Amino acid sequence: LVQRGEIAACLAFTTAHPEFLWHSILLSLCSATGQIFIFHTISRFGPLVFTIIMTVRQAISVFLSAMIFQHDFNHLAWAGILTVFVSMFARVYFSQQEKKAKKSAGPGAS
């Protein structure tokens, strides 16, 4: 903003609309809090669990949007949704099976 000479216009807008400053601060705090939760989820549960959480969240958003705005899903959309979830949960299942197999093989086995 400084380099492009637009800082004065931004400050003028902020002083003309004081609620903008509070909305910006709230947005920044929510964003930072979200990043902390993302980091915690990945470090504690791993990237696969985080991917599942985000995919489910996006799917819920799509379904809610479709219900609110009365959009229909055609057969191809349902096939795509089914493919994504089946492949995702198959990956989780096989990952868990691999962990169980390593655990039952005992220490030192690869």
Tab-separated table of N, CA and C in Angstrom:
chain	number	residue	atom	x	y	z
A	1	LEU	N	0.820	-1.195	0.000
A	1	LEU	CA	0.000	0.000	0.000
A	1	LEU	C	0.861	1.256	0.000
A	2	VAL	N	1.928	1.222	0.765
A	2	VAL	CA	2.807	2.387	0.814
A	2	VAL	C	3.495	2.571	-0.535
A	3	GLN	N	3.997	1.474	-1.092
A	3	GLN	CA	4.713	1.539	-2.349
A	3	GLN	C	3.828	2.043	-3.492
A	4	ARG	N	2.582	1.625	-3.499
A	4	ARG	CA	1.668	2.043	-4.562
A	4	ARG	C	0.981	3.373	-4.250
A	5	GLY	N	1.248	3.952	-3.092
A	5	GLY	CA	0.678	5.247	-2.745
A	5	GLY	C	-0.794	5.197	-2.373
A	6	GLU	N	-1.257	4.051	-1.902
A	6	GLU	CA	-2.673	3.903	-1.571
A	6	GLU	C	-2.947	3.883	-0.077
A	7	ILE	N	-1.936	4.091	0.736
A	7	ILE	CA	-2.127	4.020	2.187
A	7	ILE	C	-3.041	5.143	2.669
A	8	ALA	N	-2.926	6.313	2.077
A	8	ALA	CA	-3.767	7.438	2.500
A	8	ALA	C	-5.243	7.150	2.238
A	9	ALA	N	-5.543	6.555	1.102
A	9	ALA	CA	-6.932	6.218	0.780
A	9	ALA	C	-7.467	5.158	1.749
A	10	CYS	N	-6.619	4.205	2.106
A	10	CYS	CA	-7.038	3.158	3.056
A	10	CYS	C	-7.300	3.747	4.439
A	11	LEU	N	-6.415	4.612	4.882
A	11	LEU	CA	-6.604	5.241	6.189
A	11	LEU	C	-7.843	6.147	6.187
A	12	ALA	N	-8.088	6.817	5.073
A	12	ALA	CA	-9.281	7.673	4.966
A	12	ALA	C	-10.543	6.816	5.030
A	13	PHE	N	-10.528	5.669	4.357
A	13	PHE	CA	-11.677	4.779	4.396
A	13	PHE	C	-11.911	4.265	5.816
A	14	THR	N	-10.815	3.893	6.492
A	14	THR	CA	-10.930	3.371	7.858
A	14	THR	C	-11.464	4.425	8.814
A	15	THR	N	-11.039	5.655	8.677
A	15	THR	CA	-11.556	6.707	9.564
A	15	THR	C	-12.995	7.076	9.211
A	16	ALA	N	-13.352	6.958	7.929
A	16	ALA	CA	-14.733	7.253	7.528
A	16	ALA	C	-15.692	6.135	7.949
A	17	HIS	N	-15.171	4.926	8.082
A	17	HIS	CA	-15.985	3.758	8.447
A	17	HIS	C	-15.324	3.014	9.612
A	18	PRO	N	-15.501	3.501	10.843
A	18	PRO	CA	-14.795	2.906	11.981
A	18	PRO	C	-15.147	1.439	12.221
A	19	GLU	N	-16.338	1.005	11.812
A	19	GLU	CA	-16.701	-0.405	11.999
A	19	GLU	C	-15.803	-1.314	11.157
A	20	PHE	N	-15.241	-0.791	10.073
A	20	PHE	CA	-14.327	-1.563	9.232
A	20	PHE	C	-13.110	-2.015	10.029
A	21	LEU	N	-12.587	-1.132	10.871
A	21	LEU	CA	-11.414	-1.477	11.685
A	21	LEU	C	-11.738	-2.646	12.608
A	22	TRP	N	-12.890	-2.601	13.247
A	22	TRP	CA	-13.259	-3.679	14.171
A	22	TRP	C	-13.535	-4.982	13.425
A	23	HIS	N	-14.141	-4.867	12.259
A	23	HIS	CA	-14.367	-6.069	11.446
A	23	HIS	C	-13.040	-6.672	10.998
A	24	SER	N	-12.078	-5.827	10.640
A	24	SER	CA	-10.754	-6.302	10.228
A	24	SER	C	-10.027	-6.992	11.383
A	25	ILE	N	-10.130	-6.400	12.570
A	25	ILE	CA	-9.488	-7.003	13.745
A	25	ILE	C	-10.125	-8.347	14.071
A	26	LEU	N	-11.455	-8.410	14.038
A	26	LEU	CA	-12.156	-9.665	14.311
A	26	LEU	C	-11.802	-10.731	13.275
A	27	LEU	N	-11.763	-10.345	12.005
A	27	LEU	CA	-11.382	-11.280	10.950
A	27	LEU	C	-9.958	-11.800	11.170
A	28	SER	N	-9.049	-10.931	11.535
A	28	SER	CA	-7.662	-11.333	11.783
A	28	SER	C	-7.555	-12.285	12.965
A	29	LEU	N	-8.293	-12.003	14.041
A	29	LEU	CA	-8.272	-12.891	15.205
A	29	LEU	C	-8.851	-14.271	14.877
A	30	CYS	N	-9.944	-14.287	14.130
A	30	CYS	CA	-10.542	-15.567	13.732
A	30	CYS	C	-9.597	-16.350	12.833
A	31	SER	N	-8.954	-15.662	11.922
A	31	SER	CA	-8.006	-16.315	11.020
A	31	SER	C	-6.821	-16.897	11.792
A	32	ALA	N	-6.275	-16.135	12.716
A	32	ALA	CA	-5.150	-16.614	13.517
A	32	ALA	C	-5.564	-17.800	14.387
A	33	THR	N	-6.748	-17.729	14.969
A	33	THR	CA	-7.254	-18.841	15.782
A	33	THR	C	-7.447	-20.083	14.923
A	34	GLY	N	-7.967	-19.911	13.733
A	34	GLY	CA	-8.131	-21.033	12.812
A	34	GLY	C	-6.807	-21.678	12.461
A	35	GLN	N	-5.778	-20.873	12.245
A	35	GLN	CA	-4.450	-21.408	11.943
A	35	GLN	C	-3.887	-22.205	13.121
A	36	ILE	N	-4.164	-21.749	14.333
A	36	ILE	CA	-3.711	-22.483	15.515
A	36	ILE	C	-4.394	-23.847	15.575
A	37	PHE	N	-5.701	-23.890	15.316
A	37	PHE	CA	-6.419	-25.163	15.318
A	37	PHE	C	-5.921	-26.088	14.210
A	38	ILE	N	-5.621	-25.529	13.042
A	38	ILE	CA	-5.082	-26.333	11.948
A	38	ILE	C	-3.747	-26.942	12.358
A	39	PHE	N	-2.851	-26.127	12.906
A	39	PHE	CA	-1.549	-26.622	13.339
A	39	PHE	C	-1.705	-27.704	14.400
A	40	HIS	N	-2.572	-27.477	15.368
A	40	HIS	CA	-2.787	-28.447	16.447
A	40	HIS	C	-3.338	-29.759	15.898
A	41	THR	N	-4.302	-29.681	14.999
A	41	THR	CA	-4.901	-30.892	14.432
A	41	THR	C	-3.870	-31.702	13.658
A	42	ILE	N	-3.084	-31.039	12.830
A	42	ILE	CA	-2.081	-31.753	12.039
A	42	ILE	C	-1.002	-32.345	12.936
A	43	SER	N	-0.532	-31.581	13.924
A	43	SER	CA	0.540	-32.098	14.776
A	43	SER	C	0.069	-33.211	15.699
A	44	ARG	N	-1.190	-33.178	16.112
A	44	ARG	CA	-1.682	-34.206	17.029
A	44	ARG	C	-2.243	-35.431	16.309
A	45	PHE	N	-2.992	-35.213	15.235
A	45	PHE	CA	-3.689	-36.322	14.577
A	45	PHE	C	-3.148	-36.659	13.195
A	46	GLY	N	-2.328	-35.793	12.621
A	46	GLY	CA	-1.750	-36.061	11.308
A	46	GLY	C	-2.507	-35.387	10.176
A	47	PRO	N	-1.849	-35.308	9.024
A	47	PRO	CA	-2.446	-34.608	7.889
A	47	PRO	C	-3.658	-35.324	7.306
A	48	LEU	N	-3.720	-36.660	7.422
A	48	LEU	CA	-4.861	-37.385	6.863
A	48	LEU	C	-6.153	-37.021	7.582
A	49	VAL	N	-6.109	-36.965	8.903
A	49	VAL	CA	-7.297	-36.592	9.674
A	49	VAL	C	-7.702	-35.157	9.346
A	50	PHE	N	-6.721	-34.290	9.213
A	50	PHE	CA	-7.032	-32.901	8.863
A	50	PHE	C	-7.700	-32.828	7.495
A	51	THR	N	-7.194	-33.602	6.534
A	51	THR	CA	-7.793	-33.626	5.204
A	51	THR	C	-9.239	-34.094	5.264
A	52	ILE	N	-9.497	-35.097	6.074
A	52	ILE	CA	-10.862	-35.600	6.221
A	52	ILE	C	-11.761	-34.530	6.829
A	53	ILE	N	-11.277	-33.879	7.868
A	53	ILE	CA	-12.066	-32.828	8.517
A	53	ILE	C	-12.412	-31.729	7.513
A	54	MET	N	-11.431	-31.290	6.740
A	54	MET	CA	-11.678	-30.207	5.785
A	54	MET	C	-12.603	-30.649	4.660
A	55	THR	N	-12.457	-31.890	4.202
A	55	THR	CA	-13.328	-32.388	3.135
A	55	THR	C	-14.762	-32.495	3.618
A	56	VAL	N	-14.948	-33.014	4.825
A	56	VAL	CA	-16.300	-33.117	5.387
A	56	VAL	C	-16.896	-31.723	5.583
A	57	ARG	N	-16.089	-30.788	6.049
A	57	ARG	CA	-16.568	-29.418	6.233
A	57	ARG	C	-17.027	-28.819	4.907
A	58	GLN	N	-16.234	-29.034	3.851
A	58	GLN	CA	-16.610	-28.501	2.549
A	58	GLN	C	-17.856	-29.194	2.005
A	59	ALA	N	-17.959	-30.496	2.232
A	59	ALA	CA	-19.148	-31.221	1.770
A	59	ALA	C	-20.397	-30.706	2.476
A	60	ILE	N	-20.292	-30.471	3.771
A	60	ILE	CA	-21.429	-29.929	4.519
A	60	ILE	C	-21.805	-28.549	3.982
A	61	SER	N	-20.807	-27.737	3.663
A	61	SER	CA	-21.076	-26.412	3.094
A	61	SER	C	-21.810	-26.523	1.765
A	62	VAL	N	-21.379	-27.464	0.927
A	62	VAL	CA	-22.029	-27.648	-0.374
A	62	VAL	C	-23.470	-28.112	-0.181
A	63	PHE	N	-23.674	-29.081	0.712
A	63	PHE	CA	-25.029	-29.581	0.950
A	63	PHE	C	-25.934	-28.493	1.526
A	64	LEU	N	-25.426	-27.717	2.468
A	64	LEU	CA	-26.229	-26.637	3.034
A	64	LEU	C	-26.571	-25.590	1.974
A	65	SER	N	-25.592	-25.260	1.155
A	65	SER	CA	-25.833	-24.294	0.091
A	65	SER	C	-26.888	-24.822	-0.878
A	66	ALA	N	-26.779	-26.113	-1.216
A	66	ALA	CA	-27.756	-26.706	-2.132
A	66	ALA	C	-29.161	-26.689	-1.524
A	67	MET	N	-29.253	-26.951	-0.221
A	67	MET	CA	-30.563	-26.937	0.430
A	67	MET	C	-31.112	-25.521	0.529
A	68	ILE	N	-30.278	-24.580	0.925
A	68	ILE	CA	-30.733	-23.202	1.110
A	68	ILE	C	-31.172	-22.583	-0.217
A	69	PHE	N	-30.370	-22.817	-1.275
A	69	PHE	CA	-30.667	-22.204	-2.569
A	69	PHE	C	-31.395	-23.153	-3.514
A	70	GLN	N	-31.828	-24.288	-2.986
A	70	GLN	CA	-32.644	-25.267	-3.702
A	70	GLN	C	-32.010	-25.716	-5.018
A	71	HIS	N	-30.717	-26.089	-4.947
A	71	HIS	CA	-30.013	-26.646	-6.104
A	71	HIS	C	-30.138	-28.162	-6.057
A	72	ASP	N	-30.171	-28.770	-7.210
A	72	ASP	CA	-30.256	-30.224	-7.294
A	72	ASP	C	-28.889	-30.796	-7.672
A	73	PHE	N	-28.615	-32.011	-7.182
A	73	PHE	CA	-27.417	-32.738	-7.595
A	73	PHE	C	-27.830	-33.754	-8.650
A	74	ASN	N	-27.130	-33.763	-9.791
A	74	ASN	CA	-27.420	-34.782	-10.788
A	74	ASN	C	-26.634	-36.056	-10.445
A	75	HIS	N	-26.803	-37.088	-11.262
A	75	HIS	CA	-26.151	-38.377	-10.975
A	75	HIS	C	-24.634	-38.275	-11.014
A	76	LEU	N	-24.102	-37.463	-11.904
A	76	LEU	CA	-22.652	-37.302	-11.990
A	76	LEU	C	-22.100	-36.637	-10.733
A	77	ALA	N	-22.813	-35.663	-10.191
A	77	ALA	CA	-22.374	-35.007	-8.947
A	77	ALA	C	-22.371	-36.006	-7.799
A	78	TRP	N	-23.421	-36.828	-7.701
A	78	TRP	CA	-23.470	-37.836	-6.634
A	78	TRP	C	-22.353	-38.860	-6.808
A	79	ALA	N	-22.035	-39.223	-8.051
A	79	ALA	CA	-20.940	-40.168	-8.298
A	79	ALA	C	-19.609	-39.563	-7.860
A	80	GLY	N	-19.413	-38.287	-8.128
A	80	GLY	CA	-18.186	-37.614	-7.697
A	80	GLY	C	-18.072	-37.554	-6.191
A	81	ILE	N	-19.155	-37.208	-5.523
A	81	ILE	CA	-19.163	-37.155	-4.054
A	81	ILE	C	-18.870	-38.531	-3.477
A	82	LEU	N	-19.511	-39.557	-4.022
A	82	LEU	CA	-19.296	-40.918	-3.554
A	82	LEU	C	-17.847	-41.351	-3.767
A	83	THR	N	-17.277	-41.029	-4.920
A	83	THR	CA	-15.890	-41.391	-5.211
A	83	THR	C	-14.925	-40.760	-4.215
A	84	VAL	N	-15.128	-39.491	-3.933
A	84	VAL	CA	-14.247	-38.791	-2.997
A	84	VAL	C	-14.314	-39.429	-1.612
A	85	PHE	N	-15.517	-39.665	-1.111
A	85	PHE	CA	-15.641	-40.189	0.248
A	85	PHE	C	-15.213	-41.648	0.354
A	86	VAL	N	-15.522	-42.462	-0.641
A	86	VAL	CA	-15.100	-43.863	-0.593
A	86	VAL	C	-13.579	-43.949	-0.624
A	87	SER	N	-12.945	-43.185	-1.512
A	87	SER	CA	-11.480	-43.239	-1.585
A	87	SER	C	-10.834	-42.694	-0.313
A	88	MET	N	-11.417	-41.653	0.251
A	88	MET	CA	-10.860	-41.082	1.469
A	88	MET	C	-10.973	-42.053	2.643
A	89	PHE	N	-12.132	-42.655	2.822
A	89	PHE	CA	-12.305	-43.574	3.940
A	89	PHE	C	-11.582	-44.889	3.709
A	90	ALA	N	-11.409	-45.302	2.449
A	90	ALA	CA	-10.599	-46.492	2.164
A	90	ALA	C	-9.147	-46.235	2.556
A	91	ARG	N	-8.671	-45.041	2.281
A	91	ARG	CA	-7.296	-44.701	2.664
A	91	ARG	C	-7.128	-44.743	4.179
A	92	VAL	N	-8.101	-44.226	4.901
A	92	VAL	CA	-8.041	-44.273	6.367
A	92	VAL	C	-8.069	-45.719	6.838
A	93	TYR	N	-8.961	-46.520	6.280
A	93	TYR	CA	-9.093	-47.918	6.690
A	93	TYR	C	-7.791	-48.672	6.458
A	94	PHE	N	-7.217	-48.550	5.251
A	94	PHE	CA	-5.992	-49.282	4.950
A	94	PHE	C	-4.806	-48.750	5.747
A	95	SER	N	-4.815	-47.477	6.047
A	95	SER	CA	-3.768	-46.908	6.893
A	95	SER	C	-3.845	-47.496	8.301
A	96	GLN	N	-5.051	-47.632	8.827
A	96	GLN	CA	-5.227	-48.232	10.153
A	96	GLN	C	-4.843	-49.709	10.143
A	97	GLN	N	-5.177	-50.423	9.082
A	97	GLN	CA	-4.810	-51.829	8.971
A	97	GLN	C	-3.294	-51.985	8.935
A	98	GLU	N	-2.615	-51.094	8.238
A	98	GLU	CA	-1.154	-51.139	8.160
A	98	GLU	C	-0.538	-50.892	9.541
A	99	LYS	N	-1.099	-49.943	10.286
A	99	LYS	CA	-0.590	-49.673	11.639
A	99	LYS	C	-0.785	-50.884	12.541
A	100	LYS	N	-1.943	-51.544	12.439
A	100	LYS	CA	-2.207	-52.740	13.247
A	100	LYS	C	-1.233	-53.858	12.894
A	101	ALA	N	-0.953	-54.017	11.612
A	101	ALA	CA	-0.034	-55.068	11.167
A	101	ALA	C	1.370	-54.804	11.683
A	102	LYS	N	1.807	-53.559	11.659
A	102	LYS	CA	3.142	-53.215	12.172
A	102	LYS	C	3.212	-53.432	13.681
A	103	LYS	N	2.116	-53.081	14.368
A	103	LYS	CA	2.073	-53.231	15.807
A	103	LYS	C	2.108	-54.718	16.207
A	104	SER	N	1.375	-55.554	15.479
A	104	SER	CA	1.334	-56.966	15.812
A	104	SER	C	2.611	-57.684	15.400
A	105	ALA	N	3.385	-57.112	14.460
A	105	ALA	CA	4.650	-57.718	14.047
A	105	ALA	C	5.713	-57.583	15.132
A	106	GLY	N	5.502	-56.655	16.037
A	106	GLY	CA	6.411	-56.482	17.156
A	106	GLY	C	7.485	-55.440	16.867
A	107	PRO	N	8.261	-55.119	17.921
A	107	PRO	CA	9.313	-54.101	17.755
A	107	PRO	C	10.441	-54.630	16.893
A	108	GLY	N	11.017	-53.733	16.121
A	108	GLY	CA	12.156	-54.069	15.281
A	108	GLY	C	11.777	-54.632	13.941
A	109	ALA	N	10.526	-55.006	13.740
A	109	ALA	CA	10.101	-55.528	12.438
A	109	ALA	C	9.744	-54.365	11.517
A	110	SER	N	10.128	-54.480	10.269
A	110	SER	CA	9.807	-53.419	9.299
A	110	SER	C	8.912	-53.960	8.225
